[in-house]
Short mmCIF file of C-alpha atoms in Angstrom, two decimals:
data_model
loop_
_atom_site.label_atom_id
_atom_site.label_comp_id
_atom_site.label_asym_id
_atom_site.label_seq_id
_atom_site.Cartn_x
_atom_site.Cartn_y
_atom_site.Cartn_z
CA MET W 1192 165.42 63.80 146.07
CA ALA W 1193 167.08 64.75 142.77
CA LEU W 1194 170.56 65.80 143.83
CA ALA W 1195 172.05 65.87 140.34
CA VAL W 1196 170.84 69.43 139.84
CA MET W 1197 173.86 71.55 140.64
CA ILE W 1198 175.02 69.02 143.23
CA GLY W 1199 178.34 70.78 143.36
CA LEU W 1200 176.72 73.69 145.14
CA ALA W 1201 175.39 71.45 147.89
CA GLY W 1202 178.74 70.61 149.47
CA SER W 1203 178.90 68.61 152.67
CA VAL W 1204 177.09 69.85 155.75
CA VAL W 1205 177.98 68.53 159.18
CA ALA W 1206 175.03 67.52 161.33
CA ALA W 1207 174.83 70.04 164.16
CA PRO W 1208 174.43 69.22 167.83
CA ALA W 1209 171.15 69.88 169.60
CA VAL W 1210 172.71 71.97 172.37
CA ALA W 1211 173.10 75.64 171.51
CA ASP W 1212 176.00 77.49 173.14
CA GLU W 1213 174.96 80.35 175.34
CA PRO W 1214 175.92 83.90 174.35
CA ALA W 1215 178.01 85.98 176.69
CA LYS W 1216 175.76 89.01 177.04
CA GLY W 1217 172.17 90.07 176.68
CA PRO W 1218 170.62 92.06 173.82
CA ALA W 1219 170.77 95.85 173.58
CA TRP W 1220 167.15 97.02 173.25
CA GLY W 1221 166.19 99.99 171.14
CA ALA W 1222 163.65 101.23 168.61
CA CYS W 1223 162.34 98.73 166.08
CA PRO W 1224 162.85 99.27 162.33
CA LYS W 1225 160.31 101.60 160.72
CA ASP W 1226 158.68 98.77 158.79
CA VAL W 1227 157.66 97.08 162.06
CA VAL W 1228 154.26 98.76 162.23
CA THR W 1229 152.11 98.38 165.33
CA LYS W 1230 148.55 99.49 166.09
CA THR W 1231 148.07 98.74 169.79
CA VAL W 1232 151.38 98.59 171.63
CA VAL W 1233 154.92 99.94 171.41
CA LEU W 1234 157.65 97.35 170.90
CA GLU W 1235 161.40 97.48 171.32
CA CYS W 1236 163.85 95.49 169.23
CA ALA W 1237 167.33 94.01 169.46
CA THR W 1238 169.52 91.44 167.74
CA VAL W 1239 171.01 88.17 168.97
CA PRO W 1240 174.05 86.63 167.22
CA VAL W 1241 173.82 82.96 166.27
CA PRO W 1242 176.02 80.66 164.20
CA LEU W 1243 175.06 80.36 160.56
CA ASP W 1244 176.09 76.69 160.82
CA TYR W 1245 175.73 75.09 164.25
CA GLY W 1246 178.13 72.41 163.08
CA GLU W 1247 180.75 75.19 163.17
CA PRO W 1248 179.63 77.32 166.14
CA GLY W 1249 182.78 79.44 165.98
CA GLY W 1250 182.32 80.22 162.30
CA GLU W 1251 180.23 82.84 160.53
CA GLN W 1252 177.61 84.50 162.72
CA ILE W 1253 174.28 85.97 161.65
CA LYS W 1254 171.99 88.25 163.61
CA ILE W 1255 168.43 87.33 164.59
CA MET W 1256 166.21 90.34 165.23
CA ILE W 1257 163.77 90.00 168.11
CA SER W 1258 161.10 92.27 169.56
CA ARG W 1259 159.81 92.64 173.09
CA LEU W 1260 156.57 93.68 174.70
CA ALA W 1261 157.67 93.71 178.32
CA SER W 1262 155.38 92.80 181.20
CA LYS W 1263 154.28 95.86 183.10
CA ASN W 1264 153.68 93.87 186.27
CA PRO W 1265 157.03 92.57 187.62
CA GLY W 1266 155.31 90.97 190.59
CA LYS W 1267 153.37 88.62 188.33
CA ARG W 1268 156.00 88.12 185.63
CA ARG W 1269 156.99 84.48 185.08
CA GLY W 1270 159.40 84.80 182.17
CA VAL W 1271 159.34 85.07 178.40
CA LEU W 1272 156.77 83.82 175.89
CA MET W 1273 158.36 83.39 172.48
CA LEU W 1274 155.97 83.78 169.55
CA ASN W 1275 155.73 82.48 166.00
CA PRO W 1276 152.87 83.38 163.60
CA GLY W 1277 153.48 80.56 161.11
CA GLY W 1278 154.86 80.18 157.64
CA PRO W 1279 157.61 79.17 157.48
CA GLY W 1280 158.35 82.59 156.14
CA GLY W 1281 156.15 84.82 158.27
CA SER W 1282 157.67 87.82 160.03
CA GLY W 1283 156.93 87.77 163.73
CA LEU W 1284 158.41 91.04 164.90
CA ALA W 1285 154.99 92.72 165.18
CA PHE W 1286 153.10 89.59 166.22
CA ALA W 1287 152.83 90.65 169.86
CA ASP W 1288 150.92 93.70 168.65
CA ASP W 1289 148.67 91.51 166.51
CA LEU W 1290 147.81 89.31 169.49
CA ALA W 1291 147.22 92.33 171.71
CA SER W 1292 144.86 93.82 169.13
CA PHE W 1293 142.98 90.48 168.97
CA GLY W 1294 142.47 90.68 172.73
CA LEU W 1295 145.27 88.67 174.31
CA PRO W 1296 144.26 88.60 178.01
CA ALA W 1297 145.90 91.05 180.37
CA SER W 1298 146.81 88.15 182.64
CA VAL W 1299 149.07 86.77 179.88
CA LEU W 1300 150.54 90.21 179.18
CA ASP W 1301 151.35 90.54 182.88
CA ARG W 1302 152.79 87.04 183.12
CA TYR W 1303 155.31 87.28 180.27
CA ASP W 1304 157.54 89.43 178.20
CA LEU W 1305 156.25 88.66 174.71
CA ILE W 1306 159.19 87.95 172.39
CA GLY W 1307 158.54 88.18 168.67
CA MET W 1308 161.17 87.63 166.02
CA ASP W 1309 162.12 87.27 162.42
CA THR W 1310 163.42 83.71 162.38
CA ARG W 1311 166.57 83.09 160.36
CA GLY W 1312 166.27 83.96 156.70
CA ILE W 1313 163.28 86.25 157.22
CA GLY W 1314 163.03 90.03 157.09
CA HIS W 1315 165.67 91.53 159.37
CA SER W 1316 167.37 88.21 160.21
CA ALA W 1317 169.88 87.48 157.43
CA PRO W 1318 167.18 87.36 154.73
CA VAL W 1319 167.40 84.91 151.85
CA SER W 1320 166.02 85.30 148.33
CA CYS W 1321 165.25 83.17 145.30
CA GLY W 1322 164.59 86.34 143.30
CA PHE W 1323 160.89 85.77 142.57
CA THR W 1324 159.36 88.53 140.43
CA ALA W 1325 155.81 89.64 139.67
CA ASP W 1326 155.96 88.56 136.03
CA GLN W 1327 157.42 85.12 136.75
CA GLY W 1328 154.07 83.39 137.12
CA TYR W 1329 155.09 81.45 140.23
CA LEU W 1330 151.98 81.18 142.41
CA GLY W 1331 153.67 80.52 145.74
CA ASN W 1332 154.13 77.48 147.84
CA ILE W 1333 150.96 75.50 147.20
CA PRO W 1334 151.26 73.78 143.81
CA PRO W 1335 148.47 74.29 141.26
CA TYR W 1336 145.62 71.86 140.65
CA ALA W 1337 146.63 69.26 138.06
CA VAL W 1338 143.83 68.12 135.78
CA ASP W 1339 145.85 65.16 134.41
CA GLU W 1340 149.31 63.56 134.27
CA ALA W 1341 150.47 66.03 131.63
CA ALA W 1342 149.74 68.90 134.01
CA VAL W 1343 151.96 67.26 136.66
CA ALA W 1344 154.76 66.87 134.11
CA GLU W 1345 154.42 70.52 133.12
CA GLN W 1346 154.49 71.60 136.77
CA ALA W 1347 157.64 69.51 137.24
CA LYS W 1348 159.42 71.71 134.70
CA ILE W 1349 158.38 74.82 136.63
CA ALA W 1350 159.38 73.26 139.97
CA LYS W 1351 162.79 72.26 138.62
CA ALA W 1352 163.39 75.77 137.27
CA VAL W 1353 162.47 77.28 140.64
CA ALA W 1354 164.88 74.99 142.50
CA GLU W 1355 167.66 75.92 140.07
CA GLN W 1356 166.81 79.61 140.43
CA CYS W 1357 167.04 79.40 144.22
CA ALA W 1358 170.44 77.69 144.02
CA ALA W 1359 171.74 80.26 141.54
CA LYS W 1360 170.67 83.14 143.79
CA ASP W 1361 172.25 81.56 146.89
CA LYS W 1362 175.57 83.37 146.44
CA ASP W 1363 176.46 83.46 150.14
CA GLY W 1364 175.56 79.82 150.88
CA ARG W 1365 172.97 80.64 153.53
CA LEU W 1366 169.98 78.86 152.03
CA ARG W 1367 170.97 75.36 153.14
CA HIS W 1368 171.16 76.49 156.79
CA VAL W 1369 167.54 77.69 156.96
CA SER W 1370 165.83 74.78 158.71
CA THR W 1371 163.48 74.07 161.59
CA ALA W 1372 166.24 72.47 163.67
CA ASN W 1373 168.45 75.55 163.31
CA MET W 1374 165.53 77.86 164.09
CA ALA W 1375 164.90 75.85 167.27
CA ARG W 1376 168.58 76.23 168.19
CA ASP W 1377 168.20 79.95 167.57
CA LEU W 1378 165.28 80.01 170.02
CA ASP W 1379 167.53 78.54 172.67
CA ARG W 1380 170.21 81.15 171.94
CA ILE W 1381 167.56 83.83 172.35
CA ARG W 1382 166.42 82.30 175.64
CA ALA W 1383 169.98 82.34 176.92
CA ALA W 1384 170.60 85.90 175.72
CA LEU W 1385 167.53 87.02 177.66
CA GLY W 1386 168.96 85.46 180.82
CA GLU W 1387 166.11 82.96 181.22
CA GLN W 1388 166.52 79.42 182.50
CA LYS W 1389 163.42 78.36 180.55
CA ALA W 1390 161.24 79.82 177.80
CA SER W 1391 157.55 79.44 177.04
CA PHE W 1392 156.30 79.34 173.47
CA LEU W 1393 153.12 80.12 171.53
CA GLY W 1394 153.12 79.13 167.86
CA TYR W 1395 150.49 78.92 165.16
CA SER W 1396 150.45 76.74 162.03
CA TYR W 1397 154.13 76.18 161.08
CA GLY W 1398 154.84 77.66 164.51
CA SER W 1399 153.48 74.39 165.89
CA ALA W 1400 156.31 72.54 164.13
CA LEU W 1401 158.93 74.96 165.44
CA GLY W 1402 157.52 74.76 168.96
CA ALA W 1403 157.41 70.98 168.82
CA ALA W 1404 161.03 70.94 167.69
CA TYR W 1405 162.09 73.26 170.52
CA ALA W 1406 160.21 71.23 173.15
CA SER W 1407 161.84 68.06 171.76
CA MET W 1408 165.40 69.32 171.36
CA PHE W 1409 165.44 71.25 174.65
CA PRO W 1410 162.75 69.64 176.83
CA GLU W 1411 164.16 70.83 180.14
CA ARG W 1412 164.54 74.40 178.85
CA SER W 1413 160.96 74.59 177.60
CA ASP W 1414 158.43 75.97 180.06
CA ARG W 1415 154.80 76.20 178.84
CA VAL W 1416 154.33 75.37 175.16
CA VAL W 1417 151.13 76.07 173.21
CA LEU W 1418 150.91 74.62 169.70
CA ASP W 1419 147.94 76.00 167.76
CA SER W 1420 146.71 74.73 164.35
CA ASN W 1421 149.13 71.88 163.94
CA ILE W 1422 150.83 70.44 160.87
CA GLY W 1423 151.34 67.16 162.72
CA ASP W 1424 155.11 67.01 163.20
CA THR W 1425 158.25 69.13 163.44
CA HIS W 1426 158.35 69.50 159.66
CA LEU W 1427 156.14 69.67 156.60
CA ASP W 1428 156.61 66.68 154.32
CA GLN W 1429 154.69 65.28 151.37
CA ALA W 1430 152.09 63.66 153.64
CA GLY W 1431 151.60 66.94 155.48
CA MET W 1432 151.17 68.87 152.25
CA ARG W 1433 148.64 66.31 151.02
CA ARG W 1434 146.63 66.84 154.22
CA TYR W 1435 145.74 70.30 152.90
CA ALA W 1436 143.20 68.48 150.73
CA LEU W 1437 141.76 66.70 153.77
CA GLY W 1438 141.49 70.09 155.48
CA MET W 1439 139.53 71.55 152.58
CA GLU W 1440 137.14 68.58 152.56
CA ASP W 1441 136.64 69.03 156.31
CA THR W 1442 136.06 72.78 156.14
CA PHE W 1443 134.26 73.39 152.84
CA PRO W 1444 130.89 72.20 154.26
CA ASP W 1445 130.91 75.23 156.57
CA PHE W 1446 131.13 77.58 153.58
CA ALA W 1447 128.60 75.50 151.64
CA LYS W 1448 126.11 75.68 154.52
CA TRP W 1449 126.68 79.44 154.81
CA ALA W 1450 126.16 80.00 151.08
CA ALA W 1451 123.08 77.76 150.92
CA ALA W 1452 121.44 79.80 153.67
CA ARG W 1453 122.01 82.87 151.46
CA HIS W 1454 120.92 81.39 148.16
CA GLU W 1455 118.41 84.20 147.57
CA THR W 1456 121.32 86.64 147.65
CA TYR W 1457 124.10 84.78 145.85
CA GLY W 1458 122.29 82.03 143.93
CA LEU W 1459 124.99 79.39 144.50
CA GLY W 1460 122.71 76.56 145.65
CA ARG W 1461 119.79 76.01 147.99
CA THR W 1462 121.53 73.21 149.86
CA PRO W 1463 125.16 72.55 150.81
CA GLU W 1464 125.17 69.73 148.27
CA GLU W 1465 124.10 72.13 145.52
CA VAL W 1466 126.82 74.62 146.53
CA ARG W 1467 129.41 71.85 146.31
CA LYS W 1468 128.10 70.95 142.86
CA THR W 1469 128.40 74.62 141.84
CA TYR W 1470 132.06 74.59 142.90
CA PHE W 1471 132.86 71.69 140.59
CA THR W 1472 130.81 73.15 137.74
CA LEU W 1473 132.60 76.50 137.89
CA ALA W 1474 136.04 74.92 138.30
CA GLU W 1475 135.58 72.64 135.32
CA GLN W 1476 134.24 75.47 133.17
CA LEU W 1477 137.27 77.55 134.05
CA ASP W 1478 139.59 74.63 133.23
CA LYS W 1479 138.26 74.85 129.68
CA LYS W 1480 137.74 78.60 129.36
CA PRO W 1481 139.15 81.11 131.88
CA VAL W 1482 137.18 84.22 132.79
CA GLY W 1483 139.59 87.12 132.60
CA GLU W 1484 142.60 86.30 134.79
CA ILE W 1485 140.91 83.48 136.66
CA ASP W 1486 141.26 79.85 135.57
CA GLY W 1487 140.37 76.60 137.28
CA ARG W 1488 143.63 76.43 139.21
CA LEU W 1489 143.26 79.91 140.67
CA PHE W 1490 139.56 79.38 141.39
CA ARG W 1491 140.32 76.30 143.48
CA LEU W 1492 143.25 77.97 145.26
CA ALA W 1493 141.24 81.09 146.09
CA THR W 1494 138.35 79.04 147.44
CA PHE W 1495 140.80 77.06 149.57
CA ALA W 1496 142.22 80.32 150.95
CA ALA W 1497 138.72 81.62 151.67
CA LEU W 1498 138.17 78.81 154.17
CA PHE W 1499 140.85 80.20 156.49
CA ALA W 1500 138.28 82.52 158.12
CA LYS W 1501 134.53 83.02 157.92
CA THR W 1502 135.11 86.73 157.32
CA LYS W 1503 136.18 85.77 153.79
CA TYR W 1504 132.94 84.00 152.90
CA GLY W 1505 131.00 86.99 151.60
CA LEU W 1506 133.69 88.20 149.21
CA THR W 1507 134.18 84.65 147.96
CA ALA W 1508 130.48 84.16 147.27
CA GLN W 1509 130.43 87.46 145.37
CA ALA W 1510 133.44 86.35 143.31
CA TRP W 1511 131.75 83.03 142.51
CA GLN W 1512 128.82 85.02 141.17
CA SER W 1513 131.17 86.95 138.91
CA VAL W 1514 132.73 83.77 137.57
CA ARG W 1515 129.32 82.25 136.96
CA ASP W 1516 128.13 85.35 135.12
CA GLY W 1517 131.31 85.70 133.05
CA ASP W 1518 132.12 89.10 134.57
CA ALA W 1519 135.87 89.22 133.93
CA VAL W 1520 136.40 92.52 135.74
CA ARG W 1521 134.73 91.47 138.98
CA ALA W 1522 136.10 87.94 138.76
CA SER W 1523 139.60 89.42 138.83
CA GLN W 1524 139.21 89.95 142.57
CA LEU W 1525 139.22 86.18 142.96
CA ALA W 1526 142.41 85.96 140.92
CA ALA W 1527 143.95 88.65 143.11
CA ALA W 1528 143.07 86.66 146.22
CA ALA W 1529 144.65 83.53 144.80
CA ALA W 1530 147.77 85.13 143.33
CA PRO W 1531 149.08 87.80 145.73
CA SER W 1532 152.01 89.99 144.82
CA PRO W 1533 155.14 87.85 145.03
CA ALA W 1534 156.48 87.70 148.56
CA ASP W 1535 159.99 86.71 147.48
CA ASN W 1536 161.50 86.47 150.95
CA ALA W 1537 158.56 84.59 152.49
CA TRP W 1538 158.29 82.14 149.59
CA THR W 1539 162.03 81.55 149.68
CA VAL W 1540 162.05 80.73 153.38
CA PHE W 1541 159.06 78.42 152.95
CA LEU W 1542 160.92 76.48 150.29
CA ALA W 1543 164.21 76.44 152.17
CA VAL W 1544 162.72 75.12 155.41
CA THR W 1545 160.36 72.67 153.74
CA CYS W 1546 162.99 71.26 151.41
CA ASN W 1547 165.89 71.31 153.90
CA ASP W 1548 163.98 69.62 156.74
CA VAL W 1549 163.26 66.31 155.03
CA GLU W 1550 164.04 64.52 151.79
CA TRP W 1551 161.20 64.66 149.25
CA PRO W 1552 160.48 62.15 146.46
CA SER W 1553 162.22 63.06 143.21
CA ASP W 1554 160.36 60.77 140.79
CA VAL W 1555 157.77 62.73 138.78
CA ARG W 1556 155.78 59.55 138.27
CA SER W 1557 155.24 59.21 142.04
CA TYR W 1558 153.59 62.64 142.09
CA GLN W 1559 151.40 61.70 139.15
CA ARG W 1560 150.20 58.68 141.10
CA ALA W 1561 149.61 60.78 144.23
CA VAL W 1562 147.64 63.37 142.23
CA ALA W 1563 145.47 60.64 140.69
CA GLU W 1564 144.81 59.13 144.12
CA ASP W 1565 143.95 62.39 145.82
CA ARG W 1566 141.85 63.67 142.93
CA GLU W 1567 139.51 60.78 143.73
CA ARG W 1568 139.94 60.78 147.51
CA TYR W 1569 139.76 64.56 147.99
CA PRO W 1570 138.12 65.93 144.83
CA LEU W 1571 137.93 69.53 146.01
CA PHE W 1572 141.70 70.13 146.21
CA GLY W 1573 143.59 66.83 146.25
CA ALA W 1574 145.06 67.24 142.77
CA ALA W 1575 146.67 70.49 143.94
CA SER W 1576 148.23 69.61 147.29
CA ALA W 1577 149.56 66.29 145.94
CA ASN W 1578 151.22 68.00 142.97
CA ILE W 1579 154.99 68.31 142.60
CA THR W 1580 156.96 71.10 144.32
CA PRO W 1581 160.52 72.47 143.95
CA CYS W 1582 161.53 70.20 146.85
CA ALA W 1583 161.63 67.33 144.35
CA PHE W 1584 164.61 69.06 142.70
CA TRP W 1585 166.16 70.84 145.69
CA PRO W 1586 169.95 71.06 145.23
CA TYR W 1587 170.86 70.55 148.89
CA GLU W 1588 170.63 67.36 150.91
CA PRO W 1589 169.05 67.64 154.36
CA ALA W 1590 171.91 68.37 156.75
CA GLU W 1591 170.42 66.11 159.40
CA PRO W 1592 167.32 63.98 159.96
CA PRO W 1593 164.14 65.86 160.83
CA VAL W 1594 163.71 66.56 164.53
CA ALA W 1595 161.96 63.65 166.23
CA VAL W 1596 159.16 64.52 168.65
CA VAL W 1597 160.34 63.47 172.14
CA ASP W 1598 157.77 61.99 174.50
CA GLU W 1599 160.12 61.97 177.50
CA GLY W 1600 160.23 65.19 179.47
CA PRO W 1601 157.92 67.54 181.32
CA ALA W 1602 154.17 67.44 180.68
CA ASN W 1603 154.11 71.00 179.36
CA VAL W 1604 152.61 70.94 175.86
CA LEU W 1605 149.07 72.09 175.04
CA VAL W 1606 147.93 71.19 171.51
CA VAL W 1607 144.99 73.36 170.40
CA GLN W 1608 143.16 72.48 167.20
CA ASN W 1609 139.97 73.37 165.32
CA ARG W 1610 138.08 70.34 164.09
CA ARG W 1611 137.67 72.02 160.71
CA ASP W 1612 140.80 73.76 159.44
CA PRO W 1613 141.61 73.95 155.71
CA VAL W 1614 145.39 73.89 155.92
CA THR W 1615 146.12 72.16 159.23
CA PRO W 1616 143.25 69.70 159.64
CA HIS W 1617 142.31 68.18 162.96
CA ARG W 1618 144.34 65.09 162.11
CA GLY W 1619 147.50 67.18 162.50
CA GLY W 1620 146.64 67.94 166.12
CA GLU W 1621 145.92 64.29 166.78
CA LEU W 1622 149.24 63.22 165.27
CA LEU W 1623 151.29 65.66 167.32
CA ASP W 1624 149.45 64.80 170.53
CA GLU W 1625 150.05 61.09 169.89
CA LYS W 1626 153.77 61.67 169.35
CA PHE W 1627 154.21 63.70 172.55
CA GLY W 1628 152.40 61.04 174.58
CA ASP W 1629 151.96 61.97 178.24
CA ARG W 1630 153.77 65.28 177.70
CA SER W 1631 150.79 66.85 175.91
CA ARG W 1632 147.04 67.34 175.99
CA LEU W 1633 144.87 67.92 172.92
CA VAL W 1634 142.10 70.51 173.00
CA SER W 1635 139.77 69.83 170.05
CA VAL W 1636 137.59 72.80 169.21
CA ASP W 1637 134.25 72.64 167.40
CA GLY W 1638 135.33 75.51 165.21
CA SER W 1639 136.11 76.37 161.62
CA GLY W 1640 139.10 78.15 160.13
CA HIS W 1641 142.80 78.53 160.77
CA GLY W 1642 143.80 79.62 164.27
CA VAL W 1643 142.18 79.06 167.67
CA TYR W 1644 143.66 80.91 170.64
CA VAL W 1645 142.62 84.57 170.68
CA ILE W 1646 142.23 84.51 166.88
CA GLY W 1647 139.13 82.31 167.13
CA ASP W 1648 135.98 82.90 169.16
CA ASN W 1649 135.66 79.75 171.28
CA ALA W 1650 135.37 80.63 174.97
CA CYS W 1651 136.33 77.16 176.20
CA ALA W 1652 139.54 77.13 174.16
CA LEU W 1653 140.38 80.68 175.23
CA ASN W 1654 139.87 79.91 178.91
CA THR W 1655 141.74 76.59 178.81
CA THR W 1656 144.76 78.02 177.01
CA THR W 1657 144.90 81.15 179.16
CA SER W 1658 144.72 79.05 182.32
CA PHE W 1659 147.64 76.96 181.10
CA LEU W 1660 149.79 79.97 180.18
CA VAL W 1661 149.01 81.89 183.37
CA ASP W 1662 148.72 79.16 186.01
CA GLY W 1663 150.29 76.13 184.32
CA LYS W 1664 147.06 74.14 184.52
CA LEU W 1665 147.32 71.43 181.87
CA PRO W 1666 144.01 69.55 181.41
CA GLU W 1667 144.00 66.13 183.05
CA ARG W 1668 143.15 64.51 179.72
CA ASP W 1669 142.43 65.40 176.11
CA MET W 1670 139.28 67.46 175.87
CA SER W 1671 136.73 68.87 173.43
CA CYS W 1672 135.40 72.41 173.32
CA ARG W 1673 131.92 72.89 171.87
#
């Protein structure tokens, strides 16, 4: 990692211990902030103090805001189920309501108090900011598709400027303390504040990394842990980012098959192979001549995002039509899907966690080689996910090594994974299951998209995960759900 960039701001950070000190008293519950909007249930909120720097537990404290959907059946209540919706950078205060609206079984609602939260740096929990603005042109945390080496070099300039901007905005020195290890320590502080000997956990996407870290750092304090849509470790590194391209290759055939079956409506190809060819034709045309606000980079990014859920297929096919026909006004909807309004806080936390957790390569040439490799290996999206990010120029050294997955401890981890997932491909579930060894079981689901339990529609996965959360029944071996 290039530490020369404002190295003076990095300072020295003491590696923090795994054990989190227990707070003296429990949280004071009350009404949640007005921006915590719910549709199905009523939540209550509170804050839990935690050290900004666990290397100095008696130093500056920050407050983590948590929410609670309490069990209404004390006779069946087991404890608390802590939730994380992913990111890093996603607010989880209203996530219990989201799951309830998706149809989280009543047996789970009876069994646990659902505990949502804004993890450190997010929303109401000591938020951090790089100061991203709408006119800045920063597209978020997936780098753009690079058509050649020059495009990687140009992106390196943007990435370096973003890293410098984040450091300049970090006036209070909080950014370097936003990491997965510290978030896992915060989870243990929350567990203790709630008066629980153990805590269960349900996490999606990046939440799988946080849950894996918690189960590894505090194995005897973890109860039942469900890791859904897995990035493959306790942190996102360059290899994990590059797996986005594998995920798109795995998942795109589902969209191509869907579009081919509707060729008479959308005209994108009569076979999946023809739809794939249309993708490349449109992308390459847009590389040379954008249509309105959409260029080849945004077209590829928007198509990648469309694979997260089948509900996005129709709008994506319509937008492809607009690009094909040169309709700049209608094609703008694709640009809007690819370039959402800047989520400054969320993007900042994503960068902080991703860059703080592990050291990234700093040599631009290494990214140029990776882009060239993945452009051939994963032609749909490889030259995007292998491209350079601000982590190459991050001004802070990792405070400690990334959390190692621990295979010694209770057999209490259920890894749930779609076989076709654009951002967390099935390989991520396999990797995490391998690292946990006998502690975990992998449930591989013949499904497409991002998210399995409750969010997806696979009955086998729903029943298996619910049984584990309610009764503690871990499958005897890894299993597949048709």
